[in-house]
Coordinates of C-alpha atoms in Angstrom, one line a residue:
Chain A
M1 CA -11.6 -16.0 -16.6
K2 CA -14.2 -16.8 -14.0
T3 CA -12.7 -17.0 -10.5
A4 CA -14.3 -18.0 -7.3
L5 CA -13.4 -17.0 -3.7
I6 CA -14.9 -19.6 -1.2
Q7 CA -15.6 -17.7 2.0
Q8 CA -16.5 -20.3 4.7
R9 CA -17.3 -21.0 8.3
Y10 CA -15.9 -23.8 10.4
H11 CA -18.5 -26.5 10.7
G12 CA -17.5 -28.3 13.9
S13 CA -15.3 -31.0 12.4
K14 CA -12.8 -31.4 9.6
E15 CA -15.2 -33.8 7.8
A16 CA -18.2 -31.5 7.9
T17 CA -16.1 -28.5 6.9
I18 CA -14.6 -30.3 3.9
A19 CA -18.0 -31.5 2.9
R20 CA -19.3 -27.9 2.9
T21 CA -16.2 -26.8 0.9
L22 CA -16.9 -29.5 -1.8
E23 CA -20.5 -28.4 -1.9
M24 CA -19.5 -24.8 -2.5
I25 CA -16.9 -25.7 -5.1
A26 CA -19.5 -27.7 -7.0
Q27 CA -21.8 -24.7 -7.2
T28 CA -19.4 -22.6 -9.3
D29 CA -18.0 -23.2 -12.8
A30 CA -15.0 -21.0 -12.1
K31 CA -11.7 -22.0 -13.6
L32 CA -9.7 -20.7 -10.6
V33 CA -11.0 -21.5 -7.1
I34 CA -9.4 -20.1 -4.0
L35 CA -10.0 -21.4 -0.5
Q36 CA -9.3 -19.6 2.8
E37 CA -6.4 -20.1 5.2
L38 CA -6.4 -23.5 7.0
H39 CA -9.8 -24.2 5.5
Q40 CA -9.9 -27.8 6.6
S41 CA -10.3 -27.0 10.3
E42 CA -11.0 -24.4 12.9
Y43 CA -8.5 -21.6 13.2
F44 CA -6.6 -23.5 15.9
C45 CA -3.9 -20.9 16.6
Q46 CA -6.2 -19.2 19.2
S47 CA -4.3 -21.1 21.8
E48 CA -1.1 -23.1 22.1
E49 CA -1.9 -26.7 22.4
T50 CA 0.1 -29.6 21.2
K51 CA -2.9 -31.7 20.3
F52 CA -3.5 -29.5 17.3
F53 CA -0.3 -30.8 15.7
D54 CA -2.4 -33.9 15.0
Y55 CA -4.1 -32.0 12.2
A56 CA -0.8 -32.0 10.3
E57 CA -0.5 -35.8 10.5
T58 CA -2.8 -36.2 7.5
Y59 CA -0.8 -33.7 5.4
K60 CA 0.1 -36.1 2.6
E61 CA -3.4 -37.5 2.4
D62 CA -4.7 -33.9 2.4
I63 CA -2.6 -33.1 -0.7
T64 CA -3.8 -36.2 -2.5
F65 CA -7.4 -35.3 -1.6
W66 CA -7.4 -31.8 -3.0
Q67 CA -5.3 -32.8 -6.0
Q68 CA -8.1 -35.2 -6.8
V69 CA -10.7 -32.5 -6.3
S70 CA -8.9 -30.2 -8.8
K71 CA -8.8 -33.1 -11.3
E72 CA -12.5 -34.0 -10.9
R73 CA -13.6 -30.3 -11.2
Q74 CA -11.0 -29.5 -13.9
I75 CA -9.9 -26.4 -12.0
V76 CA -6.9 -24.6 -10.7
L77 CA -7.4 -24.8 -6.9
V78 CA -5.5 -22.8 -4.2
T79 CA -5.6 -24.6 -0.9
S80 CA -4.1 -23.9 2.6
L81 CA -2.8 -26.8 4.5
F82 CA -1.0 -27.6 7.8
E83 CA 2.3 -29.2 6.7
K84 CA 4.2 -31.6 8.8
R85 CA 7.8 -31.6 7.4
T86 CA 9.3 -33.6 10.2
A87 CA 8.9 -33.9 14.0
G88 CA 9.2 -30.4 15.3
I89 CA 9.0 -28.6 11.9
Y90 CA 5.5 -27.6 10.7
H91 CA 4.6 -25.0 8.1
N92 CA 1.5 -23.0 7.1
T93 CA 1.6 -24.0 3.4
A94 CA -0.5 -23.1 0.4
Y95 CA -0.7 -25.8 -2.2
V96 CA -1.8 -25.1 -5.7
F97 CA -3.3 -27.8 -7.9
D98 CA -3.9 -27.6 -11.6
H99 CA -6.3 -30.1 -13.2
G100 CA -5.0 -32.9 -11.0
E101 CA -1.3 -31.9 -11.0
I102 CA 0.6 -30.3 -8.2
A103 CA 1.5 -26.9 -9.6
G104 CA 3.5 -25.8 -6.6
K105 CA 3.5 -24.7 -2.9
Y106 CA 4.3 -21.7 -0.8
R107 CA 5.3 -21.8 2.8
K108 CA 4.0 -18.8 4.7
M109 CA 7.0 -16.5 5.3
H110 CA 5.7 -13.9 7.7
I111 CA 4.4 -15.5 10.9
P112 CA 2.3 -13.5 13.4
D113 CA 2.1 -13.8 17.1
D114 CA -0.5 -11.7 18.8
P115 CA -3.3 -12.4 21.2
G116 CA -5.5 -14.9 19.5
Y117 CA -3.1 -15.5 16.7
Y118 CA -0.3 -17.6 18.3
E119 CA 1.1 -18.8 15.0
K120 CA 4.8 -18.8 16.0
F121 CA 4.0 -21.8 18.3
Y122 CA 2.8 -23.9 15.4
F123 CA 4.6 -22.7 12.2
T124 CA 8.2 -22.5 11.3
P125 CA 8.6 -19.5 9.0
G126 CA 8.8 -20.5 5.4
D127 CA 12.2 -21.2 3.9
M128 CA 11.3 -21.2 0.2
G129 CA 11.2 -17.5 -0.2
F130 CA 8.6 -15.7 -2.4
E131 CA 8.2 -17.8 -5.5
P132 CA 5.1 -17.5 -7.8
I133 CA 3.5 -20.7 -9.0
D134 CA 3.0 -21.3 -12.7
T135 CA -0.4 -22.8 -13.6
S136 CA -2.5 -23.2 -16.8
V137 CA -4.4 -19.9 -15.9
G138 CA -1.3 -17.8 -15.3
R139 CA 1.5 -17.2 -12.8
L140 CA 0.1 -16.9 -9.3
G141 CA 1.7 -15.0 -6.5
V142 CA 0.3 -17.0 -3.6
L143 CA 0.9 -15.5 -0.2
V144 CA -0.8 -16.2 3.1
C145 CA -2.6 -13.9 5.7
W146 CA 0.1 -12.0 7.7
D147 CA 2.1 -11.7 4.5
Q148 CA -0.6 -9.3 3.3
W149 CA 0.7 -6.5 5.5
Y150 CA 4.1 -6.6 3.8
P151 CA 4.7 -4.5 0.7
E152 CA 8.0 -6.4 0.3
A153 CA 6.2 -9.7 -0.3
A154 CA 3.9 -8.3 -2.8
R155 CA 6.7 -6.5 -4.7
I156 CA 8.9 -9.5 -4.8
M157 CA 6.1 -11.6 -6.2
A158 CA 5.5 -8.9 -8.9
L159 CA 9.2 -8.7 -9.7
K160 CA 9.2 -12.5 -10.2
G161 CA 6.4 -12.1 -12.7
A162 CA 3.3 -12.9 -10.7
Q163 CA 0.2 -11.8 -12.7
V164 CA -2.0 -11.8 -9.6
L165 CA -1.6 -11.8 -5.8
I166 CA -3.6 -14.3 -3.9
Y167 CA -4.1 -14.3 -0.1
P168 CA -5.9 -17.1 1.8
T169 CA -6.4 -15.6 5.2
A170 CA -8.1 -15.9 8.6
I171 CA -8.5 -12.6 10.4
G172 CA -11.2 -11.1 12.6
Y173 CA -12.0 -9.3 15.8
L174 CA -11.0 -10.6 19.2
A175 CA -14.4 -11.2 20.9
C176 CA -14.6 -9.4 24.2
P177 CA -16.2 -11.3 27.1
K178 CA -19.2 -9.4 28.4
E179 CA -18.0 -9.8 32.1
R180 CA -14.5 -8.4 31.3
H181 CA -13.8 -4.7 31.1
D182 CA -10.1 -4.4 30.6
E183 CA -9.0 -1.5 28.5
L184 CA -7.6 -3.4 25.5
C185 CA -10.7 -5.4 25.1
E186 CA -13.0 -2.4 25.3
K187 CA -10.9 -0.4 23.0
E188 CA -10.8 -3.1 20.4
N189 CA -14.5 -3.7 20.5
T190 CA -15.9 -0.2 19.7
P191 CA -17.6 -0.3 16.3
E192 CA -15.3 2.5 15.2
E193 CA -12.1 0.6 16.1
K194 CA -13.4 -2.6 14.4
R195 CA -14.2 -0.7 11.3
K196 CA -10.7 0.9 11.4
M197 CA -9.0 -2.4 11.6
R198 CA -11.0 -4.0 8.8
E199 CA -10.5 -1.0 6.6
A200 CA -6.8 -0.9 7.2
W201 CA -6.6 -4.6 6.2
I202 CA -8.4 -3.8 3.0
A203 CA -6.4 -0.6 2.4
V204 CA -2.9 -2.2 2.6
Q205 CA -3.8 -4.9 0.1
R206 CA -5.5 -2.5 -2.2
G207 CA -2.2 -0.6 -2.1
H208 CA -0.3 -3.7 -3.2
A209 CA -2.6 -3.9 -6.3
V210 CA -1.8 -0.2 -7.2
A211 CA 1.9 -0.3 -6.5
N212 CA 2.5 -3.4 -8.5
G213 CA -0.2 -3.1 -11.2
V214 CA -1.6 -6.6 -10.4
P215 CA -5.0 -7.8 -9.2
V216 CA -5.3 -8.9 -5.6
L217 CA -7.6 -11.7 -4.4
T218 CA -8.2 -12.3 -0.7
V219 CA -10.3 -15.0 0.8
N220 CA -11.1 -14.7 4.5
R221 CA -12.8 -17.0 7.0
V222 CA -16.2 -16.0 8.4
G223 CA -18.1 -16.8 11.6
S224 CA -17.3 -17.0 15.3
E225 CA -14.9 -19.5 16.8
K226 CA -14.4 -20.0 20.5
D227 CA -11.0 -20.1 22.1
P228 CA -10.7 -23.7 23.1
S229 CA -8.4 -22.9 26.0
G230 CA -11.0 -20.5 27.4
V231 CA -8.4 -17.8 28.0
L232 CA -9.8 -15.5 25.4
E233 CA -13.4 -15.4 24.3
G234 CA -12.8 -16.2 20.7
I235 CA -12.5 -14.6 17.3
D236 CA -15.3 -13.2 15.1
F237 CA -13.8 -13.7 11.7
W238 CA -14.9 -10.8 9.5
G239 CA -15.3 -12.4 6.1
N240 CA -15.3 -9.5 3.7
S241 CA -13.2 -11.4 1.1
F242 CA -12.4 -9.1 -1.8
A243 CA -10.9 -8.7 -5.2
F244 CA -9.2 -5.6 -6.5
G245 CA -8.0 -4.9 -10.1
P246 CA -4.6 -3.7 -11.0
Q247 CA -5.5 0.0 -10.4
G248 CA -7.0 -0.9 -7.1
E249 CA -10.5 -0.9 -8.4
L250 CA -13.0 -3.1 -6.5
L251 CA -14.0 -6.1 -8.5
A252 CA -15.9 -8.1 -5.9
E253 CA -16.5 -8.1 -2.2
G254 CA -18.1 -10.6 0.2
S255 CA -20.3 -10.0 3.2
Q256 CA -19.1 -9.9 6.8
E257 CA -21.6 -12.4 8.0
N258 CA -22.2 -15.2 5.5
E259 CA -20.6 -18.1 3.8
E260 CA -20.3 -17.1 0.2
I261 CA -19.0 -18.0 -3.2
I262 CA -17.7 -14.7 -4.5
E263 CA -17.4 -14.9 -8.2
L264 CA -15.6 -12.5 -10.5
E265 CA -14.1 -12.2 -14.0
L266 CA -10.4 -12.0 -13.7
D267 CA -8.4 -10.6 -16.6
M268 CA -4.8 -11.6 -16.3
Q269 CA -3.8 -9.1 -19.1
T270 CA -5.1 -5.8 -17.7
G271 CA -2.1 -5.5 -15.4
E272 CA 0.2 -5.2 -18.4
E273 CA -1.8 -2.3 -19.9
V274 CA -2.0 -0.5 -16.5
R275 CA 1.8 -0.7 -16.2
K276 CA 2.2 1.0 -19.6
I277 CA 0.2 4.0 -18.2
W278 CA 1.8 3.9 -14.8
P279 CA 5.3 2.5 -15.2
F280 CA 6.3 2.4 -11.6
L281 CA 8.6 -0.5 -12.1
R282 CA 10.6 1.5 -14.7
D283 CA 11.8 4.1 -12.2
R284 CA 12.6 2.1 -9.0
R285 CA 15.9 3.4 -7.4
I286 CA 17.3 -0.1 -6.7
E287 CA 20.8 1.2 -5.9
S288 CA 19.2 3.1 -3.0
Y289 CA 17.1 0.4 -1.5
A290 CA 19.8 -1.4 0.7
C291 CA 18.0 -0.3 3.9
L292 CA 15.1 -2.7 3.0
Q293 CA 17.3 -5.6 3.8
K294 CA 18.0 -4.4 7.3
R295 CA 15.9 -4.8 10.5
F296 CA 16.1 -1.1 11.2
C297 CA 18.3 1.5 9.7
D298 CA 19.6 3.2 12.8
T299 CA 23.3 3.2 12.0
Chain B
M1 CA -0.1 19.4 17.0
K2 CA -2.0 21.6 14.6
T3 CA -0.9 20.9 11.0
A4 CA -1.9 22.7 7.8
L5 CA -1.8 21.5 4.2
I6 CA -1.9 24.4 1.8
Q7 CA -3.7 23.4 -1.4
Q8 CA -3.2 26.0 -4.0
R9 CA -3.8 27.2 -7.6
Y10 CA -1.2 28.8 -9.8
H11 CA -1.9 32.5 -10.0
G12 CA -0.4 33.5 -13.3
S13 CA 3.0 34.5 -12.0
K14 CA 5.6 33.6 -9.4
E15 CA 4.9 36.8 -7.5
A16 CA 1.1 36.5 -7.4
T17 CA 1.4 32.8 -6.4
I18 CA 3.8 33.4 -3.6
A19 CA 1.6 36.3 -2.4
R20 CA -1.3 34.0 -2.2
T21 CA 0.8 31.3 -0.4
L22 CA 1.8 33.9 2.3
E23 CA -1.8 35.0 2.7
M24 CA -2.9 31.4 3.3
I25 CA 0.0 30.7 5.7
A26 CA -1.1 33.8 7.6
Q27 CA -4.6 32.4 8.0
T28 CA -3.5 29.3 10.1
D29 CA -1.9 29.0 13.5
A30 CA -0.6 25.5 12.6
K31 CA 2.9 24.6 13.9
L32 CA 3.6 22.5 10.8
V33 CA 2.8 23.9 7.4
I34 CA 3.2 21.9 4.2
L35 CA 3.2 23.4 0.7
Q36 CA 2.6 21.5 -2.6
E37 CA 5.1 20.5 -5.2
L38 CA 6.8 23.4 -7.0
H39 CA 4.5 25.7 -5.3
Q40 CA 6.2 28.9 -6.5
S41 CA 5.3 28.5 -10.1
E42 CA 3.0 26.7 -12.6
Y43 CA 3.7 23.0 -13.0
F44 CA 6.1 23.7 -15.9
C45 CA 6.9 20.0 -16.7
Q46 CA 3.9 19.8 -19.1
S47 CA 6.4 20.5 -21.9
E48 CA 10.2 20.4 -22.4
E49 CA 11.4 24.0 -22.7
T50 CA 14.8 25.3 -21.7
K51 CA 13.3 28.7 -20.6
F52 CA 11.8 27.0 -17.6
F53 CA 15.3 26.4 -16.2
D54 CA 15.3 30.1 -15.4
Y55 CA 13.0 29.4 -12.5
A56 CA 15.9 27.6 -10.8
E57 CA 18.2 30.6 -11.1
T58 CA 16.7 32.1 -8.0
Y59 CA 17.1 28.9 -6.0
K60 CA 19.4 30.4 -3.3
E61 CA 17.2 33.5 -2.8
D62 CA 14.1 31.2 -2.7
I63 CA 15.7 29.3 0.2
T64 CA 16.4 32.5 2.1
F65 CA 12.9 33.7 1.4
W66 CA 11.1 30.7 2.9
Q67 CA 13.6 30.4 5.7
Q68 CA 12.5 33.9 6.7
V69 CA 8.9 33.0 6.4
S70 CA 9.4 30.1 8.8
K71 CA 11.1 32.4 11.2
E72 CA 8.5 35.2 11.1
R73 CA 5.6 32.7 11.4
Q74 CA 7.5 30.6 14.0
I75 CA 6.6 27.4 12.2
V76 CA 8.1 24.2 10.6
L77 CA 7.6 24.8 6.9
V78 CA 7.9 22.1 4.2
T79 CA 8.6 23.7 0.8
S80 CA 9.2 22.3 -2.7
L81 CA 11.8 24.2 -4.8
F82 CA 13.5 23.9 -8.2
E83 CA 17.2 23.5 -7.3
K84 CA 20.0 24.5 -9.6
R85 CA 23.1 22.6 -8.5
T86 CA 25.3 23.5 -11.4
A87 CA 24.9 24.0 -15.1
G88 CA 23.1 20.9 -16.4
I89 CA 22.2 19.5 -13.0
Y90 CA 18.8 20.5 -11.5
H91 CA 16.8 18.8 -8.8
N92 CA 13.2 18.8 -7.6
T93 CA 14.0 19.5 -4.0
A94 CA 11.9 19.7 -0.8
Y95 CA 13.4 22.1 1.8
V96 CA 12.3 22.0 5.4
F97 CA 12.7 25.1 7.6
D98 CA 12.3 25.2 11.3
H99 CA 11.7 28.5 13.0
G100 CA 14.2 30.2 10.7
E101 CA 16.7 27.4 10.5
I102 CA 17.3 25.1 7.6
A103 CA 16.3 21.7 9.0
G104 CA 17.3 19.7 5.8
K105 CA 16.4 18.9 2.3
Y106 CA 15.3 16.0 0.2
R107 CA 16.0 15.6 -3.5
K108 CA 13.2 13.8 -5.3
M109 CA 14.4 10.2 -6.0
H110 CA 11.8 8.8 -8.3
I111 CA 11.3 10.9 -11.4
P112 CA 8.4 10.4 -13.7
D113 CA 8.2 10.8 -17.5
D114 CA 4.7 10.4 -18.9
P115 CA 2.6 12.6 -21.2
G116 CA 2.2 15.9 -19.4
Y117 CA 4.7 15.1 -16.8
Y118 CA 8.1 15.3 -18.6
E119 CA 10.1 15.5 -15.4
K120 CA 13.1 13.6 -16.6
F121 CA 13.9 16.5 -18.9
Y122 CA 14.2 18.9 -15.9
F123 CA 15.3 16.9 -12.9
T124 CA 18.3 14.8 -12.2
P125 CA 17.2 12.0 -9.9
G126 CA 18.1 12.7 -6.3
D127 CA 21.4 11.4 -5.0
M128 CA 20.9 11.8 -1.3
G129 CA 18.8 8.7 -0.8
F130 CA 15.8 8.6 1.6
E131 CA 16.8 10.5 4.7
P132 CA 14.2 11.8 7.2
I133 CA 14.6 15.4 8.4
D134 CA 14.8 16.2 12.1
T135 CA 12.8 19.2 13.2
S136 CA 11.4 20.6 16.5
V137 CA 8.0 18.9 15.8
G138 CA 9.5 15.5 15.0
R139 CA 11.3 13.4 12.4
L140 CA 9.7 14.1 9.0
G141 CA 9.9 11.6 6.1
V142 CA 9.6 14.1 3.3
L143 CA 9.2 12.6 -0.2
V144 CA 7.8 14.2 -3.4
C145 CA 5.0 13.2 -5.7
W146 CA 6.1 10.2 -7.9
D147 CA 7.8 8.8 -4.8
Q148 CA 4.3 8.2 -3.5
W149 CA 3.8 5.2 -5.7
Y150 CA 6.8 3.4 -4.2
P151 CA 6.3 1.3 -1.1
E152 CA 10.1 1.1 -0.9
A153 CA 10.5 4.9 -0.3
A154 CA 7.9 4.9 2.4
R155 CA 9.4 1.8 4.1
I156 CA 12.9 3.1 4.1
M157 CA 11.8 6.4 5.7
A158 CA 10.0 4.4 8.4
L159 CA 13.0 2.2 8.9
K160 CA 15.0 5.4 9.4
G161 CA 12.7 6.6 12.1
A162 CA 10.4 8.9 10.2
Q163 CA 7.3 9.7 12.4
V164 CA 5.2 10.9 9.5
L165 CA 5.4 10.7 5.7
I166 CA 4.9 14.0 3.8
Y167 CA 4.3 14.2 0.1
P168 CA 4.1 17.6 -1.7
T169 CA 2.7 16.7 -5.1
A170 CA 1.2 17.9 -8.4
I171 CA -1.0 15.4 -10.0
G172 CA -4.2 15.6 -12.1
Y173 CA -6.1 14.5 -15.2
L174 CA -4.7 15.2 -18.6
A175 CA -7.3 17.5 -20.1
C176 CA -8.7 16.2 -23.5
P177 CA -9.1 18.7 -26.3
K178 CA -12.7 18.7 -27.4
E179 CA -11.8 18.4 -31.1
R180 CA -9.5 15.4 -30.5
H181 CA -10.9 11.9 -30.3
D182 CA -8.0 9.6 -30.0
E183 CA -8.5 6.6 -27.9
L184 CA -6.1 7.3 -25.0
C185 CA -7.6 10.7 -24.5
E186 CA -11.2 9.5 -24.6
K187 CA -10.3 6.6 -22.3
E188 CA -8.6 8.8 -19.7
N189 CA -11.5 11.2 -19.6
T190 CA -14.4 9.1 -18.7
P191 CA -15.6 10.0 -15.2
E192 CA -15.1 6.4 -14.2
E193 CA -11.5 6.3 -15.4
K194 CA -10.8 9.6 -13.6
R195 CA -12.2 8.4 -10.4
K196 CA -10.2 5.2 -10.7
M197 CA -7.0 7.1 -11.1
R198 CA -7.6 9.5 -8.2
E199 CA -8.7 6.7 -5.9
A200 CA -5.6 4.6 -6.8
W201 CA -3.5 7.5 -5.9
I202 CA -5.1 7.8 -2.5
A203 CA -5.2 4.0 -2.0
V204 CA -1.5 3.5 -2.5
Q205 CA -0.6 6.1 0.0
R206 CA -3.1 5.0 2.5
G207 CA -1.4 1.6 2.2
H208 CA 1.9 3.2 3.2
A209 CA 0.3 4.5 6.4
V210 CA -1.0 1.1 7.3
A211 CA 2.1 -0.9 6.3
N212 CA 4.4 1.4 8.3
G213 CA 2.2 2.6 11.2
V214 CA 2.8 6.2 10.4
P215 CA 0.5 9.1 9.4
V216 CA 0.7 10.2 5.7
L217 CA 0.2 13.9 4.7
T218 CA -0.2 14.7 1.0
V219 CA -0.6 18.2 -0.4
N220 CA -1.7 18.4 -4.0
R221 CA -2.1 21.3 -6.5
V222 CA -5.6 22.3 -7.6
G223 CA -7.0 24.1 -10.7
S224 CA -6.3 23.9 -14.5
E225 CA -3.1 24.8 -16.2
K226 CA -2.6 24.9 -19.9
D227 CA 0.2 23.2 -21.7
P228 CA 2.3 26.2 -22.8
S229 CA 3.6 24.3 -25.9
G230 CA 0.0 23.7 -27.1
V231 CA 0.8 20.0 -27.8
L232 CA -1.5 18.8 -25.0
E233 CA -4.5 20.7 -23.7
G234 CA -3.3 20.9 -20.2
I235 CA -3.7 19.3 -16.7
D236 CA -6.7 19.6 -14.4
F237 CA -5.0 19.2 -11.0
W238 CA -7.3 17.2 -8.8
G239 CA -6.6 18.8 -5.4
N240 CA -8.0 16.3 -2.9
S241 CA -5.1 16.7 -0.5
F242 CA -5.4 14.4 2.4
A243 CA -4.1 13.1 5.7
F244 CA -4.3 9.5 7.0
G245 CA -3.5 8.3 10.5
P246 CA -1.2 5.4 11.2
Q247 CA -3.9 2.8 10.7
G248 CA -5.0 4.4 7.5
E249 CA -7.9 6.2 9.1
L250 CA -8.8 9.4 7.2
L251 CA -7.9 12.5 9.3
A252 CA -8.7 15.3 6.7
E253 CA -9.4 15.7 3.0
G254 CA -9.5 18.7 0.7
S255 CA -11.9 19.4 -2.1
Q256 CA -11.2 18.7 -5.8
E257 CA -12.0 22.2 -6.9
N258 CA -10.8 24.9 -4.4
E259 CA -7.8 26.4 -2.8
E260 CA -7.9 25.3 0.8
I261 CA -6.1 25.3 4.0
I262 CA -6.7 21.8 5.3
E263 CA -6.1 21.8 9.0
L264 CA -5.7 18.7 11.3
E265 CA -4.5 17.6 14.6
L266 CA -1.4 15.5 14.1
D267 CA -0.3 13.2 16.9
M268 CA 3.3 12.1 16.4
Q269 CA 2.9 9.4 19.1
T270 CA -0.1 7.3 17.9
G271 CA 2.1 5.5 15.4
E272 CA 4.1 3.9 18.2
E273 CA 0.9 2.6 19.9
V274 CA -0.3 1.2 16.6
R275 CA 3.0 -0.7 16.1
K276 CA 2.5 -2.4 19.4
I277 CA -0.8 -3.8 18.3
W278 CA 0.3 -4.5 14.7
P279 CA 4.0 -5.2 14.9
F280 CA 4.7 -5.7 11.2
L281 CA 8.3 -4.4 11.6
R282 CA 9.0 -7.3 14.0
D283 CA 8.4 -10.0 11.5
R284 CA 10.0 -8.8 8.3
R285 CA 12.0 -11.5 6.5
I286 CA 15.0 -9.4 5.7
E287 CA 17.2 -12.3 4.6
S288 CA 14.7 -13.1 1.8
Y289 CA 14.3 -9.6 0.4
A290 CA 17.3 -9.5 -1.9
C291 CA 15.1 -9.3 -5.0
L292 CA 14.0 -5.8 -3.9
Q293 CA 17.4 -4.5 -5.0
K294 CA 17.0 -5.9 -8.5
R295 CA 15.3 -4.3 -11.5
F296 CA 13.4 -7.5 -12.2
C297 CA 14.0 -11.0 -10.8
D298 CA 13.9 -13.0 -13.9
T299 CA 17.1 -15.0 -13.4

């Protein structure tokens, strides 16, 4: 099944960015199309500013809009929206549309909070758990960005029958101002450190594919975005969207510089064959895993 | 701290193999020395034969022997022995010795059973859980071979304070008899499939390093060993022992053909620094991980 990962820049406004997304969607005949995290806007979590909550005011219209796109294009479409649930409760929510129907949603469970990624200010951690979403192309284990570092999230999706793991994401390097020379900034900006970070990000998700015998599809933002508060310089999103098969074999990979439609053939059945050869799920020692439900097992 | 992974062949007898191990240990001044899985003998699990239980008869002497080696060399030594616990209960057990003292043991928890790797015939699954072993060089998360495919095992060791994950292992390609042409054999023997398998094995463990912010050290057997029953052709162990740092950066790697002492500088503290930058443990959603203690979450 033809699948497309839409790796995009932010184009200065919500309208221009969405226009570009629609243009890219129109260029592929993929049946499953995946957009990046918070694809309607800039990655606004670089600073903590109440004005950005306005983006969530259009949440219901946004749903209707992308639902309509999935109907017109006759596709399964994975989106990433800023959900206003009520005053003071907002979520980072992936919505999946299936030929004009709402297939389901996933509220980001693991929320980061690190320099440049102040998501705990904006997003209440998801309260729907890890539930795959059934669609006409298969059962999708949709997770979001920071979730990608957690083997627990991947495993639970697999144990609930997900046939593929899908991560809309927005991750990059913190840009270091030329006039600043503090140690953290210098350290994070050596080419070696940058490569290490990006490769670690790929490695952990490739690991999820192998451990669970499922493909992994990750769509990342690309391009530079300034910190609107001016405290930090900004983020250089590293693109590099990718797809791994159920043995961790590379299926497709995007560039680190450009907007791209990364197309691949996704086989939802190979995972089952791989699990016959490598039956990891057969031998799990579930009676000895209690520690996994603890913060730290120091007692 | 200098660390050595001893990647070895089987030398036709227990005596010759141990003699070679001692020779290799004597060639390094590493403070932490790690031997491969079941390093005293051939990988006897290629067939199910009761005669191989005889190897476990010397279990207590084996402990004393390696304990003495660790004392003479003044090292921390990770060994992998065939434990006879009583008639009918045997374990695949890693013993750790620290300058002549027994630091602790780990009984392999996840036991495979696949063509060429009939371990369920020989080994009762471990009943001691996942407990790191404290030594003079740090708290070691010792696991064994098949455990390496399980993110749960790695995570639990990390949550119990392990500063490094260590995997003695014995894994390779099933050799395909030239006269046989069945589909499985052919499929598993294309260079592409072989590479895919080996890379998956590396990828999943590299993922453990990243997800947990700990180094991972894996020591694998090398060389070809015939199936003594003659049913299968044998296994070509793929060597390729490796070490990753706590961001999944490659620290050292062995060849796929040769016996080797793979030396590296292991820093037990870098993991703590990495966890400050990437605080994955901070954000785990432990109240939503109950599914991890189930076989499959289909209800």
